[in-house]
Amino acid sequence: CGAAHLAEPLRQTLLTHAPRLPRFMKQIADNALRNGPPLNWHGSIDTQEVQGRAVVDLKMQGTALFVDVARLYALAHGIAATNTRARLESLGRLLGVEHAESDAWIAAFEFLQLLRLRVQLDQRGAVLAQDNPNLVELAALNDIDRRVLKESFRLARRLQQRVQLDYQR
């Protein structure tokens, strides 16, 4: 909205200078690692209890992980894209990962986004939605959605492990 060209000089300055500021990049990395996917040691989904229901926060424990990692690596590599999907597509090539892996990042991110939207539409006016519209009750998901959700969280964990290797020194 508005005159996007006015922000372009600031964007270019940020893309140019951010990778040369190790402390700034470390802080962005720390932020990307602040929340983790809700997987326990055995690989099962850990839930929190809200109003007697076992739920997962799809935004804080899901989509935000992909957004934060994509933002970090986009800044580190001078990727001008602001869309998470576009950032993930570019990162796959720049980081030298196989096409199937970067496609899986995108598929996991988009699944989480679609599930969030579906839950928000299903919960309009519900008590859970009033507390946090990003909460999904695990028992309300079908078996396939639970399996894809778990795999999406595994991919988020692997992305965060990459960040740890690259920035946690």
Tab-separated table of C-alpha atoms in Angstrom:
chain	number	residue	atom	x	y	z
A	1	CYS	CA	0.000	0.000	0.000
A	2	GLY	CA	1.341	3.432	-0.833
A	3	ALA	CA	4.480	4.433	-2.683
A	4	ALA	CA	6.678	1.351	-2.308
A	5	HIS	CA	9.524	3.012	-4.197
A	6	LEU	CA	10.102	5.291	-1.195
A	7	ALA	CA	11.252	2.324	0.894
A	8	GLU	CA	13.652	1.008	-1.748
A	9	PRO	CA	16.736	3.023	-0.657
A	10	LEU	CA	16.279	1.793	2.921
A	11	ARG	CA	15.894	-1.766	1.708
A	12	GLN	CA	19.060	-1.557	-0.359
A	13	THR	CA	20.990	-0.093	2.574
A	14	LEU	CA	19.807	-2.909	4.812
A	15	LEU	CA	20.666	-5.585	2.235
A	16	THR	CA	24.127	-4.091	1.788
A	17	HIS	CA	25.051	-3.484	5.420
A	18	ALA	CA	23.288	-6.224	7.410
A	19	PRO	CA	25.580	-9.095	6.319
A	20	ARG	CA	28.598	-7.023	7.418
A	21	LEU	CA	27.286	-6.616	10.976
A	22	PRO	CA	27.983	-9.920	12.744
A	23	ARG	CA	26.350	-8.861	16.013
A	24	PHE	CA	23.154	-7.867	14.208
A	25	MET	CA	23.086	-11.154	12.288
A	26	LYS	CA	23.697	-13.072	15.531
A	27	GLN	CA	20.740	-11.288	17.133
A	28	ILE	CA	18.512	-12.143	14.165
A	29	ALA	CA	19.691	-15.768	14.481
A	30	ASP	CA	18.973	-15.789	18.220
A	31	ASN	CA	15.488	-14.506	17.453
A	32	ALA	CA	14.999	-17.268	14.863
A	33	LEU	CA	15.903	-19.824	17.553
A	34	ARG	CA	13.801	-18.300	20.335
A	35	ASN	CA	10.852	-20.646	19.750
A	36	GLY	CA	11.159	-24.217	18.630
A	37	PRO	CA	8.797	-26.685	17.035
A	38	PRO	CA	6.658	-28.580	19.556
A	39	LEU	CA	8.370	-31.933	19.152
A	40	ASN	CA	9.532	-33.986	22.103
A	41	TRP	CA	12.595	-36.195	22.299
A	42	HIS	CA	10.695	-39.113	20.738
A	43	GLY	CA	9.488	-37.022	17.806
A	44	SER	CA	5.892	-36.773	18.978
A	45	ILE	CA	4.054	-33.476	19.005
A	46	ASP	CA	4.065	-31.789	22.400
A	47	THR	CA	0.896	-29.919	23.182
A	48	GLN	CA	-0.078	-27.303	25.699
A	49	GLU	CA	-3.331	-27.427	27.551
A	50	VAL	CA	-5.789	-24.590	27.000
A	51	GLN	CA	-9.237	-24.882	28.514
A	52	GLY	CA	-8.788	-28.618	28.917
A	53	ARG	CA	-7.794	-29.152	25.294
A	54	ALA	CA	-4.424	-30.307	23.942
A	55	VAL	CA	-3.419	-27.601	21.453
A	56	VAL	CA	-0.481	-26.375	19.393
A	57	ASP	CA	0.188	-22.772	18.367
A	58	LEU	CA	0.573	-22.972	14.590
A	59	LYS	CA	2.019	-19.477	14.318
A	60	MET	CA	4.567	-19.264	17.154
A	61	GLN	CA	5.615	-22.912	16.942
A	62	GLY	CA	5.193	-23.310	13.197
A	63	THR	CA	5.030	-20.605	10.538
A	64	ALA	CA	7.098	-18.086	12.510
A	65	LEU	CA	10.014	-20.529	12.519
A	66	PHE	CA	10.115	-20.623	8.722
A	67	VAL	CA	9.600	-16.847	8.433
A	68	ASP	CA	12.421	-16.062	10.878
A	69	VAL	CA	14.916	-18.465	9.282
A	70	ALA	CA	14.060	-17.233	5.784
A	71	ARG	CA	14.496	-13.611	6.917
A	72	LEU	CA	17.867	-14.363	8.517
A	73	TYR	CA	19.349	-16.096	5.488
A	74	ALA	CA	17.817	-13.584	3.071
A	75	LEU	CA	19.579	-10.763	4.930
A	76	ALA	CA	22.799	-12.762	5.149
A	77	HIS	CA	22.838	-13.434	1.410
A	78	GLY	CA	21.411	-10.171	0.104
A	79	ILE	CA	18.115	-11.617	-1.119
A	80	ALA	CA	15.745	-8.739	-1.807
A	81	ALA	CA	12.541	-10.815	-1.683
A	82	THR	CA	10.188	-10.024	1.189
A	83	ASN	CA	7.853	-12.974	0.665
A	84	THR	CA	8.788	-16.058	2.720
A	85	ARG	CA	8.128	-18.472	-0.119
A	86	ALA	CA	10.332	-16.481	-2.510
A	87	ARG	CA	13.037	-16.273	0.137
A	88	LEU	CA	12.950	-20.029	0.710
A	89	GLU	CA	13.147	-20.678	-3.041
A	90	SER	CA	16.216	-18.451	-3.350
A	91	LEU	CA	17.852	-19.886	-0.252
A	92	GLY	CA	17.697	-23.421	-1.488
A	93	ARG	CA	19.882	-22.502	-4.441
A	94	LEU	CA	22.231	-20.254	-2.458
A	95	LEU	CA	22.776	-22.729	0.359
A	96	GLY	CA	23.372	-25.564	-2.069
A	97	VAL	CA	20.628	-27.830	-0.762
A	98	GLU	CA	18.908	-30.312	-3.003
A	99	HIS	CA	15.818	-29.095	-4.783
A	100	ALA	CA	13.664	-31.688	-3.002
A	101	GLU	CA	14.707	-30.327	0.401
A	102	SER	CA	13.987	-26.687	-0.402
A	103	ASP	CA	10.667	-27.741	-1.958
A	104	ALA	CA	9.882	-29.521	1.315
A	105	TRP	CA	10.577	-26.293	3.271
A	106	ILE	CA	8.095	-24.465	1.078
A	107	ALA	CA	5.499	-27.232	1.267
A	108	ALA	CA	5.774	-27.378	5.070
A	109	PHE	CA	5.463	-23.602	5.415
A	110	GLU	CA	2.469	-23.477	3.090
A	111	PHE	CA	0.794	-26.422	4.840
A	112	LEU	CA	1.130	-24.641	8.180
A	113	GLN	CA	-0.267	-21.430	6.693
A	114	LEU	CA	-3.238	-23.252	5.149
A	115	LEU	CA	-3.909	-25.151	8.352
A	116	ARG	CA	-3.835	-21.876	10.310
A	117	LEU	CA	-6.370	-20.348	7.948
A	118	ARG	CA	-8.576	-23.419	8.052
A	119	VAL	CA	-8.524	-23.466	11.847
A	120	GLN	CA	-9.289	-19.751	12.007
A	121	LEU	CA	-12.268	-20.158	9.695
A	122	ASP	CA	-13.528	-23.198	11.602
A	123	GLN	CA	-13.151	-21.491	14.975
A	124	ARG	CA	-14.869	-18.179	14.234
A	125	GLY	CA	-16.494	-17.145	17.463
A	126	ALA	CA	-15.190	-20.174	19.376
A	127	VAL	CA	-13.655	-19.708	22.805
A	128	LEU	CA	-10.236	-20.987	21.686
A	129	ALA	CA	-10.202	-18.558	18.783
A	130	GLN	CA	-10.853	-15.654	21.140
A	131	ASP	CA	-7.815	-16.625	23.226
A	132	ASN	CA	-5.530	-17.264	20.268
A	133	PRO	CA	-6.802	-17.804	16.713
A	134	ASN	CA	-3.639	-19.778	15.856
A	135	LEU	CA	-4.309	-22.658	18.250
A	136	VAL	CA	-5.239	-25.994	16.772
A	137	GLU	CA	-6.634	-28.826	18.824
A	138	LEU	CA	-4.619	-31.884	17.866
A	139	ALA	CA	-7.555	-34.253	18.397
A	140	ALA	CA	-9.603	-32.265	15.868
A	141	LEU	CA	-7.152	-33.036	13.045
A	142	ASN	CA	-7.469	-36.057	10.821
A	143	ASP	CA	-4.635	-38.590	10.713
A	144	ILE	CA	-3.126	-37.240	7.494
A	145	ASP	CA	-3.068	-33.654	8.753
A	146	ARG	CA	-1.403	-34.794	12.003
A	147	ARG	CA	1.279	-36.657	10.040
A	148	VAL	CA	1.965	-33.717	7.729
A	149	LEU	CA	1.977	-31.381	10.738
A	150	LYS	CA	4.576	-33.536	12.476
A	151	GLU	CA	6.752	-33.654	9.346
A	152	SER	CA	6.419	-29.880	8.941
A	153	PHE	CA	7.673	-29.442	12.499
A	154	ARG	CA	10.587	-31.790	11.749
A	155	LEU	CA	11.568	-29.641	8.774
A	156	ALA	CA	11.380	-26.523	10.937
A	157	ARG	CA	13.650	-28.224	13.468
A	158	ARG	CA	16.190	-29.068	10.747
A	159	LEU	CA	16.169	-25.465	9.535
A	160	GLN	CA	16.794	-24.269	13.071
A	161	GLN	CA	19.639	-26.767	13.430
A	162	ARG	CA	21.205	-25.222	10.321
A	163	VAL	CA	20.938	-21.791	11.954
A	164	GLN	CA	22.565	-23.145	15.112
A	165	LEU	CA	25.489	-24.534	13.127
A	166	ASP	CA	25.923	-21.307	11.179
A	167	TYR	CA	25.386	-18.715	13.936
A	168	GLN	CA	25.771	-20.235	17.406
A	169	ARG	CA	29.493	-19.839	17.972
